[in-house]
GROMACS .gro file of N, CA and C in nm:
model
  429
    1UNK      N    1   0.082  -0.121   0.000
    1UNK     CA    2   0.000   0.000   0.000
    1UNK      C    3   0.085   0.126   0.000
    2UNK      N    4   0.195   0.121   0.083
    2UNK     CA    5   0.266   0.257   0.085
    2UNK      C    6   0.353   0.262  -0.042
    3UNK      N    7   0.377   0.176  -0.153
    3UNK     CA    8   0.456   0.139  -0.265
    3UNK      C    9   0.388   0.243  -0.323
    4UNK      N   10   0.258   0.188  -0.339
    4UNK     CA   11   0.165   0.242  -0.466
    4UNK      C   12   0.056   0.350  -0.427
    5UNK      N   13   0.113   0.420  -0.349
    5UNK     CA   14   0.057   0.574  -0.267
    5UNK      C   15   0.181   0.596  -0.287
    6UNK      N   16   0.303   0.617  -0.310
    6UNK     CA   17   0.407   0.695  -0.313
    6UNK      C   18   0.398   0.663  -0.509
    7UNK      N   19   0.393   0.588  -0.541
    7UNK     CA   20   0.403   0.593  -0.680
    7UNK      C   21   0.305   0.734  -0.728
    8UNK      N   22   0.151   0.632  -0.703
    8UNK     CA   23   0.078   0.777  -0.743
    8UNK      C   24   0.098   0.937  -0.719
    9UNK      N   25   0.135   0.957  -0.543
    9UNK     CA   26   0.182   1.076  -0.574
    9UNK      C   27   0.267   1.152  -0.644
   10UNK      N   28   0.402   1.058  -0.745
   10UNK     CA   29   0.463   1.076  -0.790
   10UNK      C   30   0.411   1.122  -0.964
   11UNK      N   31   0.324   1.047  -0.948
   11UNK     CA   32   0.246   1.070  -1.097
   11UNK      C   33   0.199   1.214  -1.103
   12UNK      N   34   0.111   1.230  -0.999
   12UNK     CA   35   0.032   1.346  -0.944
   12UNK      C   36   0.137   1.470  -0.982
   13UNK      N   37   0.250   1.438  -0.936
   13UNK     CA   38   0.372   1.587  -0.916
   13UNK      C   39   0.390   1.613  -1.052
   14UNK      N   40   0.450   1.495  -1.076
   14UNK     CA   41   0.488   1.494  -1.246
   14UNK      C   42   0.387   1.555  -1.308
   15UNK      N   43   0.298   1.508  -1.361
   15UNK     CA   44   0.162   1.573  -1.433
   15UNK      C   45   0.144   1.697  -1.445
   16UNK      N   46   0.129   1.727  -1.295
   16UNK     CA   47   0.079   1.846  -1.210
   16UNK      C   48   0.205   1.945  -1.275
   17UNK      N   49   0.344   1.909  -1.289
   17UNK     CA   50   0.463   1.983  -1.308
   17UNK      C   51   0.465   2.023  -1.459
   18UNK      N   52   0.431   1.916  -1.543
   18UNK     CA   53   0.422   1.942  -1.682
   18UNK      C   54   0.289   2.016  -1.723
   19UNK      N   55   0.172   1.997  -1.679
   19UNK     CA   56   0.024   2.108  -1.710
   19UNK      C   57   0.088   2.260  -1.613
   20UNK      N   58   0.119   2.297  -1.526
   20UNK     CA   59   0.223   2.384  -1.491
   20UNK      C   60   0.284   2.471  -1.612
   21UNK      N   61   0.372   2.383  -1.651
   21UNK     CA   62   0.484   2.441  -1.722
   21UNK      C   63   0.426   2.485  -1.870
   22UNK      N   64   0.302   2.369  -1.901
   22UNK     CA   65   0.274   2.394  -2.006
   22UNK      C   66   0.188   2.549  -2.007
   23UNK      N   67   0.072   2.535  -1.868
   23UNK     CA   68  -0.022   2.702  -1.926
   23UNK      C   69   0.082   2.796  -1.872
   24UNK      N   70   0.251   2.779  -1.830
   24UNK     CA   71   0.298   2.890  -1.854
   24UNK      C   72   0.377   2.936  -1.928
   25UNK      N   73   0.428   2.841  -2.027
   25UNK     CA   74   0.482   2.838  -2.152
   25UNK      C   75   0.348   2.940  -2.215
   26UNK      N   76   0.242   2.868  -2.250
   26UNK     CA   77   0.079   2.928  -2.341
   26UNK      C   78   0.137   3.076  -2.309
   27UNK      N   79   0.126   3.102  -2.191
   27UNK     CA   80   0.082   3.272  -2.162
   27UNK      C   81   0.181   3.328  -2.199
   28UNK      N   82   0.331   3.277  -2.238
   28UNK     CA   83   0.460   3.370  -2.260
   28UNK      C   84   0.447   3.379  -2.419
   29UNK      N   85   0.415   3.252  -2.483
   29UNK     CA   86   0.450   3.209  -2.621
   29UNK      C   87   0.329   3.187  -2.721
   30UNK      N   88   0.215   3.165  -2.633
   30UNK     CA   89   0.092   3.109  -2.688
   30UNK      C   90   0.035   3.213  -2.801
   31UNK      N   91   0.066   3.355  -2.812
   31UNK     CA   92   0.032   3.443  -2.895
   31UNK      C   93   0.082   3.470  -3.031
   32UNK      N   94   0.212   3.431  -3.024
   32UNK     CA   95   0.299   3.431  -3.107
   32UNK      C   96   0.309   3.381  -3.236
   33UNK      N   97   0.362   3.421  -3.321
   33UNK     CA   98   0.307   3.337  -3.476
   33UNK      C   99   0.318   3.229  -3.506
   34UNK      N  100   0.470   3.150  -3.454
   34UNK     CA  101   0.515   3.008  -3.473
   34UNK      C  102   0.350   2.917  -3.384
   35UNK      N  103   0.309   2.977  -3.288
   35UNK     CA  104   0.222   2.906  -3.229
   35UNK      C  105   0.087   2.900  -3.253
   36UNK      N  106   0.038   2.993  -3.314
   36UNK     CA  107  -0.058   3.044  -3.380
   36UNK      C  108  -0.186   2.939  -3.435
   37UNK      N  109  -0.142   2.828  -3.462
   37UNK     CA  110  -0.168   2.736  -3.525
   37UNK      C  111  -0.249   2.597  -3.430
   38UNK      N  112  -0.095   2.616  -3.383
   38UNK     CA  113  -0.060   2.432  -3.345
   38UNK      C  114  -0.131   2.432  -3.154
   39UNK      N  115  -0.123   2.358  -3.136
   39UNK     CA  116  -0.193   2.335  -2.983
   39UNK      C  117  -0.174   2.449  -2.876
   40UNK      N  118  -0.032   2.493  -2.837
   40UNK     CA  119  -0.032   2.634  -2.789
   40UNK      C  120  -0.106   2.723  -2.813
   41UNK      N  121  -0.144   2.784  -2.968
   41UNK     CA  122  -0.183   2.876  -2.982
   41UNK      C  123  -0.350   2.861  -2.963
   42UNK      N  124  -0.375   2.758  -2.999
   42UNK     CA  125  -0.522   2.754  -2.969
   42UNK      C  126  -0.548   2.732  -2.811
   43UNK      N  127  -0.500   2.664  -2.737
   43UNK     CA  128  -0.479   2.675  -2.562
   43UNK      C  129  -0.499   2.819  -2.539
   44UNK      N  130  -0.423   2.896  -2.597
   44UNK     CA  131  -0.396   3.040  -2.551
   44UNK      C  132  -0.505   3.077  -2.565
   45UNK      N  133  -0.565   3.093  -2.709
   45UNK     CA  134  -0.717   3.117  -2.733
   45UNK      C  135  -0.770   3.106  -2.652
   46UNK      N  136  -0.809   2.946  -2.637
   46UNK     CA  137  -0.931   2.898  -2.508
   46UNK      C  138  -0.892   2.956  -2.363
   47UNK      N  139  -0.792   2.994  -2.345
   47UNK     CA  140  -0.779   3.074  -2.202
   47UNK      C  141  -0.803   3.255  -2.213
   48UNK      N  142  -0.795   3.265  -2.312
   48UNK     CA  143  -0.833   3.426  -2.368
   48UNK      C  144  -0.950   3.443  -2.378
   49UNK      N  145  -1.016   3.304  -2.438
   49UNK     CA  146  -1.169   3.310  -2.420
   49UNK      C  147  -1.225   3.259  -2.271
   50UNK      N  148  -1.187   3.218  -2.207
   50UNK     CA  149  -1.235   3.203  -2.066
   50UNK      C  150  -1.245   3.324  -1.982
   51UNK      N  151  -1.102   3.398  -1.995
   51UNK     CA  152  -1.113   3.518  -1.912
   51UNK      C  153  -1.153   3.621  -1.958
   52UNK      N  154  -1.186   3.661  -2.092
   52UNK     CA  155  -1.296   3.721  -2.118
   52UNK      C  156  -1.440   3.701  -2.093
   53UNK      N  157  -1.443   3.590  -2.130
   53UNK     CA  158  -1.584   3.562  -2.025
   53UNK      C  159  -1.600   3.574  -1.893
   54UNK      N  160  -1.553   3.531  -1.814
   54UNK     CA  161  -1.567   3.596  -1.680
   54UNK      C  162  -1.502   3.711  -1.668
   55UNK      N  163  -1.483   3.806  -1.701
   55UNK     CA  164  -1.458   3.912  -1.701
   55UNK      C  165  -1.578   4.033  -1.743
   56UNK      N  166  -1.686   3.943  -1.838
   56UNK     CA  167  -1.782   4.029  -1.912
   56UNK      C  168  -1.870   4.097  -1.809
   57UNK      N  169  -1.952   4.166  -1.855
   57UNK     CA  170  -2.082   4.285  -1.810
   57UNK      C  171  -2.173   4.139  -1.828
   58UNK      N  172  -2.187   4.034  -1.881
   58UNK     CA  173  -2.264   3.967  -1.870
   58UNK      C  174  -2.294   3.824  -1.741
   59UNK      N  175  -2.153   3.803  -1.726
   59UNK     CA  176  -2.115   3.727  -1.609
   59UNK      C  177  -2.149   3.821  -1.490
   60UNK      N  178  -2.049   3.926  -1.497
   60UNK     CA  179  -2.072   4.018  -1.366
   60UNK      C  180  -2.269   4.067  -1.337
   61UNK      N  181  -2.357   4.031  -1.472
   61UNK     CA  182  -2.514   4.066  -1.420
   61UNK      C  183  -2.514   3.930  -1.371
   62UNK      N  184  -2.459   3.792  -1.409
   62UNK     CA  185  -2.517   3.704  -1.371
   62UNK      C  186  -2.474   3.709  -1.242
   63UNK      N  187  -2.380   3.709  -1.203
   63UNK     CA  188  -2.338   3.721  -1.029
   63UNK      C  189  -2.439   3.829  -0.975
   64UNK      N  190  -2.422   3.975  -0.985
   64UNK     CA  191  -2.573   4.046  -1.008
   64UNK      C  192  -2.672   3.954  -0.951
   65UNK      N  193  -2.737   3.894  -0.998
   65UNK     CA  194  -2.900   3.803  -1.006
   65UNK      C  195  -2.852   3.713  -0.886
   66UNK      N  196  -2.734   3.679  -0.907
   66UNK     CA  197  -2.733   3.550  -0.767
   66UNK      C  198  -2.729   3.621  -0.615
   67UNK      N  199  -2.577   3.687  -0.577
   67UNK     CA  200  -2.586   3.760  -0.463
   67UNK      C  201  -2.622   3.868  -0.436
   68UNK      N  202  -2.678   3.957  -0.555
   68UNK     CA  203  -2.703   4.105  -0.518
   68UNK      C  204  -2.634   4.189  -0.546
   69UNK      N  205  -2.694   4.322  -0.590
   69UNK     CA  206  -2.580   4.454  -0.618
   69UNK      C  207  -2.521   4.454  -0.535
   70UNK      N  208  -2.556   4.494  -0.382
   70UNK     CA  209  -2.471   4.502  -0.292
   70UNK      C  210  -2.359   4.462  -0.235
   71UNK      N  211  -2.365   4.342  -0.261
   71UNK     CA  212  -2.254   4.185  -0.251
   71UNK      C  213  -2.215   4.189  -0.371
   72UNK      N  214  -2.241   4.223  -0.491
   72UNK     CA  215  -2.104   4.201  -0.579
   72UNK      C  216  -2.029   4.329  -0.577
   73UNK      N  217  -2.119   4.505  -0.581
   73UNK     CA  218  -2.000   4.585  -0.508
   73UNK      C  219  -1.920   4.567  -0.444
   74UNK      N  220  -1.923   4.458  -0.318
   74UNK     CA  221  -1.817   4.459  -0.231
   74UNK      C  222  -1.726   4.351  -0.273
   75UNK      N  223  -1.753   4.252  -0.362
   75UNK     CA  224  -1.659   4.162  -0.408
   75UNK      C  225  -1.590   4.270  -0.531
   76UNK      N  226  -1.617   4.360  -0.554
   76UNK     CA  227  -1.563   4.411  -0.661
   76UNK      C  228  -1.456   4.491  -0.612
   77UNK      N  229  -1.510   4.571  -0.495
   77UNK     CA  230  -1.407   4.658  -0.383
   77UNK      C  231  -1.260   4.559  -0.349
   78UNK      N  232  -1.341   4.466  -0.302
   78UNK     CA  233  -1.244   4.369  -0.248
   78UNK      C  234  -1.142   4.334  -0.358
   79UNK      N  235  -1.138   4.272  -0.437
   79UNK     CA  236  -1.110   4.278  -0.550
   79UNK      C  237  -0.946   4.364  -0.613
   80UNK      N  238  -1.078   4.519  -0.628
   80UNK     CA  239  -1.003   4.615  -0.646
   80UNK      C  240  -0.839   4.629  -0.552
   81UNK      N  241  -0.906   4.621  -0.440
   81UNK     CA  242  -0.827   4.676  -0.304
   81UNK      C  243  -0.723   4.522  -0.321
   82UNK      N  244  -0.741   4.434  -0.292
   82UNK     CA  245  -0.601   4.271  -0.353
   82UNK      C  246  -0.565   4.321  -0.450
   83UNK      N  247  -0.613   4.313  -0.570
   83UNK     CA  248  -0.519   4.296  -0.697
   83UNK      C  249  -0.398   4.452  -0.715
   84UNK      N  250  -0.537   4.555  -0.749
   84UNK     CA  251  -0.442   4.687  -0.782
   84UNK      C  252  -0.427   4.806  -0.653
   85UNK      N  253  -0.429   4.784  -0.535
   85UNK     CA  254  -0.356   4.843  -0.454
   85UNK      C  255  -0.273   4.831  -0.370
   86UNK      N  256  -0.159   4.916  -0.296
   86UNK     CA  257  -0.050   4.847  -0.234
   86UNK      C  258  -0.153   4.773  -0.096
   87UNK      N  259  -0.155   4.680  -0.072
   87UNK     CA  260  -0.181   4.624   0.086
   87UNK      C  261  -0.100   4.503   0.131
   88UNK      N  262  -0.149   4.473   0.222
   88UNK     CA  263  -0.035   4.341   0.302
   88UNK      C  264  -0.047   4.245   0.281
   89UNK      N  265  -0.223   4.175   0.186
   89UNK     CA  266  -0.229   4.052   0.190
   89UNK      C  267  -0.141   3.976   0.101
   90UNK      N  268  -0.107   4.021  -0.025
   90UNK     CA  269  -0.017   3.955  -0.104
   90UNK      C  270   0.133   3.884  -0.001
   91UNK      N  271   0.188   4.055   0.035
   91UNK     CA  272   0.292   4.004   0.118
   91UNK      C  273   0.284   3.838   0.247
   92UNK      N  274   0.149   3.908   0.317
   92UNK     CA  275   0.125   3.811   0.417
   92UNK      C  276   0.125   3.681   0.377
   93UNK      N  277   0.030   3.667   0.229
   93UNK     CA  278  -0.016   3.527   0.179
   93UNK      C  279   0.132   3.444   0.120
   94UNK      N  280   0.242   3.555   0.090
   94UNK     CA  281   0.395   3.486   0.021
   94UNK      C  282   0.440   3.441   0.155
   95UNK      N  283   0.453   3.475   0.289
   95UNK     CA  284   0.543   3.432   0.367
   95UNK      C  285   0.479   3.361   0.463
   96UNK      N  286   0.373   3.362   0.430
   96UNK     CA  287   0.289   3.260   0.519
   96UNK      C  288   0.336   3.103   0.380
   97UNK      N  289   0.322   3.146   0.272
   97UNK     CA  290   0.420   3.029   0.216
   97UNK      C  291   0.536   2.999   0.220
   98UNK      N  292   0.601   3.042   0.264
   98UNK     CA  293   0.739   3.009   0.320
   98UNK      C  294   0.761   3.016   0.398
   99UNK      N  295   0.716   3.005   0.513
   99UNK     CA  296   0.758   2.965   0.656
   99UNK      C  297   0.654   2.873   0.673
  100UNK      N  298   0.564   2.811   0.642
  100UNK     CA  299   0.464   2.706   0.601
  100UNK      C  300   0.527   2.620   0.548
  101UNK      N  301   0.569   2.642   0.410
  101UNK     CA  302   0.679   2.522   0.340
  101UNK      C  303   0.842   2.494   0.393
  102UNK      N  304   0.836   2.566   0.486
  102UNK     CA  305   0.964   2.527   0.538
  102UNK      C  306   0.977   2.495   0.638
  103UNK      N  307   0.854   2.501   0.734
  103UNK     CA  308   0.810   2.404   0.863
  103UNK      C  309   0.804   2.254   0.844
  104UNK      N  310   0.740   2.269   0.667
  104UNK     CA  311   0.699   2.110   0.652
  104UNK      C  312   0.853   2.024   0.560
  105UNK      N  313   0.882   2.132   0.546
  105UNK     CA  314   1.004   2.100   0.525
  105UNK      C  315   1.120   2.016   0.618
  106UNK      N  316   1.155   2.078   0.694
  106UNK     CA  317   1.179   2.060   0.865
  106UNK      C  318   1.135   1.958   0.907
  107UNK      N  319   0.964   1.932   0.913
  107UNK     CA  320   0.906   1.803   0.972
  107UNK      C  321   0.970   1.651   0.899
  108UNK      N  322   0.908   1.657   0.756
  108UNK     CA  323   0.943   1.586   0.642
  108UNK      C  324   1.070   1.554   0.614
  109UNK      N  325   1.163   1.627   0.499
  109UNK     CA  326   1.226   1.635   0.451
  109UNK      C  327   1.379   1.629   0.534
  110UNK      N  328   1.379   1.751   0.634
  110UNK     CA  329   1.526   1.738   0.744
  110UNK      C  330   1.561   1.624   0.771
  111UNK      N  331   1.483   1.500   0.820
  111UNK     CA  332   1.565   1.393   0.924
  111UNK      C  333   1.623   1.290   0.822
  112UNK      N  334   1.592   1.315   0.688
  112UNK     CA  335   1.632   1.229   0.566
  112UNK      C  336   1.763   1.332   0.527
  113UNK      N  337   1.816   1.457   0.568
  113UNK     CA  338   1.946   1.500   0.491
  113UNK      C  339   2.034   1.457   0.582
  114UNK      N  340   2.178   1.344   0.548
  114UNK     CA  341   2.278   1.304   0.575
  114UNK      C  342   2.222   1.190   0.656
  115UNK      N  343   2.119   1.106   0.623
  115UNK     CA  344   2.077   0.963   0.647
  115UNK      C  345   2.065   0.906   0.499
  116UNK      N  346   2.084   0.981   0.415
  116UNK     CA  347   2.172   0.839   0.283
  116UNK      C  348   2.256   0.957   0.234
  117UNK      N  349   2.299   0.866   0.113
  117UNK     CA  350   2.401   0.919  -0.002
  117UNK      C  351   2.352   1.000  -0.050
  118UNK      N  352   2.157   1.012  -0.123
  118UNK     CA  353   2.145   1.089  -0.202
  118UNK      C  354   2.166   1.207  -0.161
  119UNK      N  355   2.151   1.250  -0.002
  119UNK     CA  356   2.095   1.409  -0.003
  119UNK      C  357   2.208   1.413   0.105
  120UNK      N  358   2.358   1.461   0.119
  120UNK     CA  359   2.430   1.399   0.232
  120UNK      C  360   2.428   1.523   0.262
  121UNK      N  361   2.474   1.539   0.423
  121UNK     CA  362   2.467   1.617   0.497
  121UNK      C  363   2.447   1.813   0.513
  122UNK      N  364   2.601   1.821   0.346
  122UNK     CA  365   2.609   1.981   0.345
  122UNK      C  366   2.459   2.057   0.288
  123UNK      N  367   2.362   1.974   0.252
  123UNK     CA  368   2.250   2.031   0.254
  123UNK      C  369   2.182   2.096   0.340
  124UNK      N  370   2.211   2.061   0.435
  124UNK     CA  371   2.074   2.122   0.533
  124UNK      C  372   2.155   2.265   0.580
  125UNK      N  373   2.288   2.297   0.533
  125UNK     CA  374   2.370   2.447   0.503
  125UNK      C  375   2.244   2.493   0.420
  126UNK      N  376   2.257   2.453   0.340
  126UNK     CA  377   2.175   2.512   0.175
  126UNK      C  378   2.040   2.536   0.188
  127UNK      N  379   1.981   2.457   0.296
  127UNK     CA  380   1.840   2.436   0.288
  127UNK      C  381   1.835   2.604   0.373
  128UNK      N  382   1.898   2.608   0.462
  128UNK     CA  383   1.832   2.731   0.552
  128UNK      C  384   1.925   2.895   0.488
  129UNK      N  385   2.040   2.856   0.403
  129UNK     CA  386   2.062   2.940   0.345
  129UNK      C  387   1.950   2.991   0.246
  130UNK      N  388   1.900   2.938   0.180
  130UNK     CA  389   1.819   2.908   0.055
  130UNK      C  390   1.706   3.008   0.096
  131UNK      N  391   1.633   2.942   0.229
  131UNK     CA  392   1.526   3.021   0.308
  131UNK      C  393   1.564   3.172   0.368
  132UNK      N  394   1.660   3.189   0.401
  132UNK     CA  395   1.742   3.303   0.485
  132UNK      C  396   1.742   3.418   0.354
  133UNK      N  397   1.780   3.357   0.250
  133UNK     CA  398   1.793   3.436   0.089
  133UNK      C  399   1.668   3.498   0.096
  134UNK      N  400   1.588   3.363   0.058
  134UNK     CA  401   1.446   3.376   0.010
  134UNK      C  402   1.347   3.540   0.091
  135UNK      N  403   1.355   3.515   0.249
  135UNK     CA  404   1.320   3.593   0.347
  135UNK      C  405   1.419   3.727   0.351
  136UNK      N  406   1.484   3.735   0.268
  136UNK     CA  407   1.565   3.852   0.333
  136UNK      C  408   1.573   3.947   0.199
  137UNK      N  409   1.535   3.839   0.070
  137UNK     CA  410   1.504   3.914  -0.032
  137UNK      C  411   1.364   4.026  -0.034
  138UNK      N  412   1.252   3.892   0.041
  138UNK     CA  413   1.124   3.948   0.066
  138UNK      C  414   1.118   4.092   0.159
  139UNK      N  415   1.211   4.066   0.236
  139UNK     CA  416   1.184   4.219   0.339
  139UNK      C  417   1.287   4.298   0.298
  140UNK      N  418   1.369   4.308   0.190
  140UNK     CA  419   1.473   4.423   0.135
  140UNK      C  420   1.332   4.458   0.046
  141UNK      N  421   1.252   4.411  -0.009
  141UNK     CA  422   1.131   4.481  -0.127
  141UNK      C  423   1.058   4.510  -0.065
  142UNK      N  424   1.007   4.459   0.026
  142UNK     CA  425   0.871   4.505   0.096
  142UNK      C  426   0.911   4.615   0.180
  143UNK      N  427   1.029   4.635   0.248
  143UNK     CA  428   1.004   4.782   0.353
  143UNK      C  429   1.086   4.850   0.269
   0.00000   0.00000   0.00000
């Protein structure tokens, strides 16, 4: 059982890593003439046509009809105020991912560096250098 639960999750990553790479390849390249054609370029399409659609005066009446003017003003505020103004949640929501992924990191991953060959010891230098970077890049931009 634990064979083939570690397999699958392995499938899962993989997959998960290549549909990844692929809609972010689409969004850099997907416009472009060589692609224009062939599976990229039409991907790109169908994601150009998605977010135009939810983006429309016609989606936004249909939300309208479900929760109310009132309630979609404030999802719209809300909205506004995350995406295009300076506030903290972006910041908060990045380092709450990294000190999150590096707790589980710690739990997981630590008691396996320099208990085999593959991952021997001078890693776990690297691992908290890596994080120390990561965090120190984040608060030289943010203040």
């Amino acid at each position: 059982p634990g064979v083939m639960s570690l397999a699958l999750t392995q499938w899962f990553i993989a997959i998960s890593a290549v549909f990844v790479l692929f809609v972010t390849y689409t969004l850099f390249f997907g416009d472009s003439a060589f692609h224009q054609n062939g599976l990229v370029g039409k991907f790109g399409a169908l994601m150009g046509t998605l977010v135009d659609t939810l983006c429309s005066d016609r989606t936004r009446g249909r939300i309208e009809k479900l929760v109310g003017k009132k309630c979609c003003g404030r999802i719209l505020r809300f909205e506004n105020y995350v995406c295009f103004s300076k506030n903290p949640i972006m910041p908060a929501i990045y380092l709450a991912f990294v000190i999150f992924g590096f707790i589980i990191f710690m739990i997981s991953g630590w008691p396996l560096i320099g208990a085999t060959e593959m991952a021997p010891s001078y890693h776990k230098f690297g691992a908290i250098f890596m994080v120390s970077l990561c965090l120190g890049v984040f608060f030289f931009f943010v203040t």
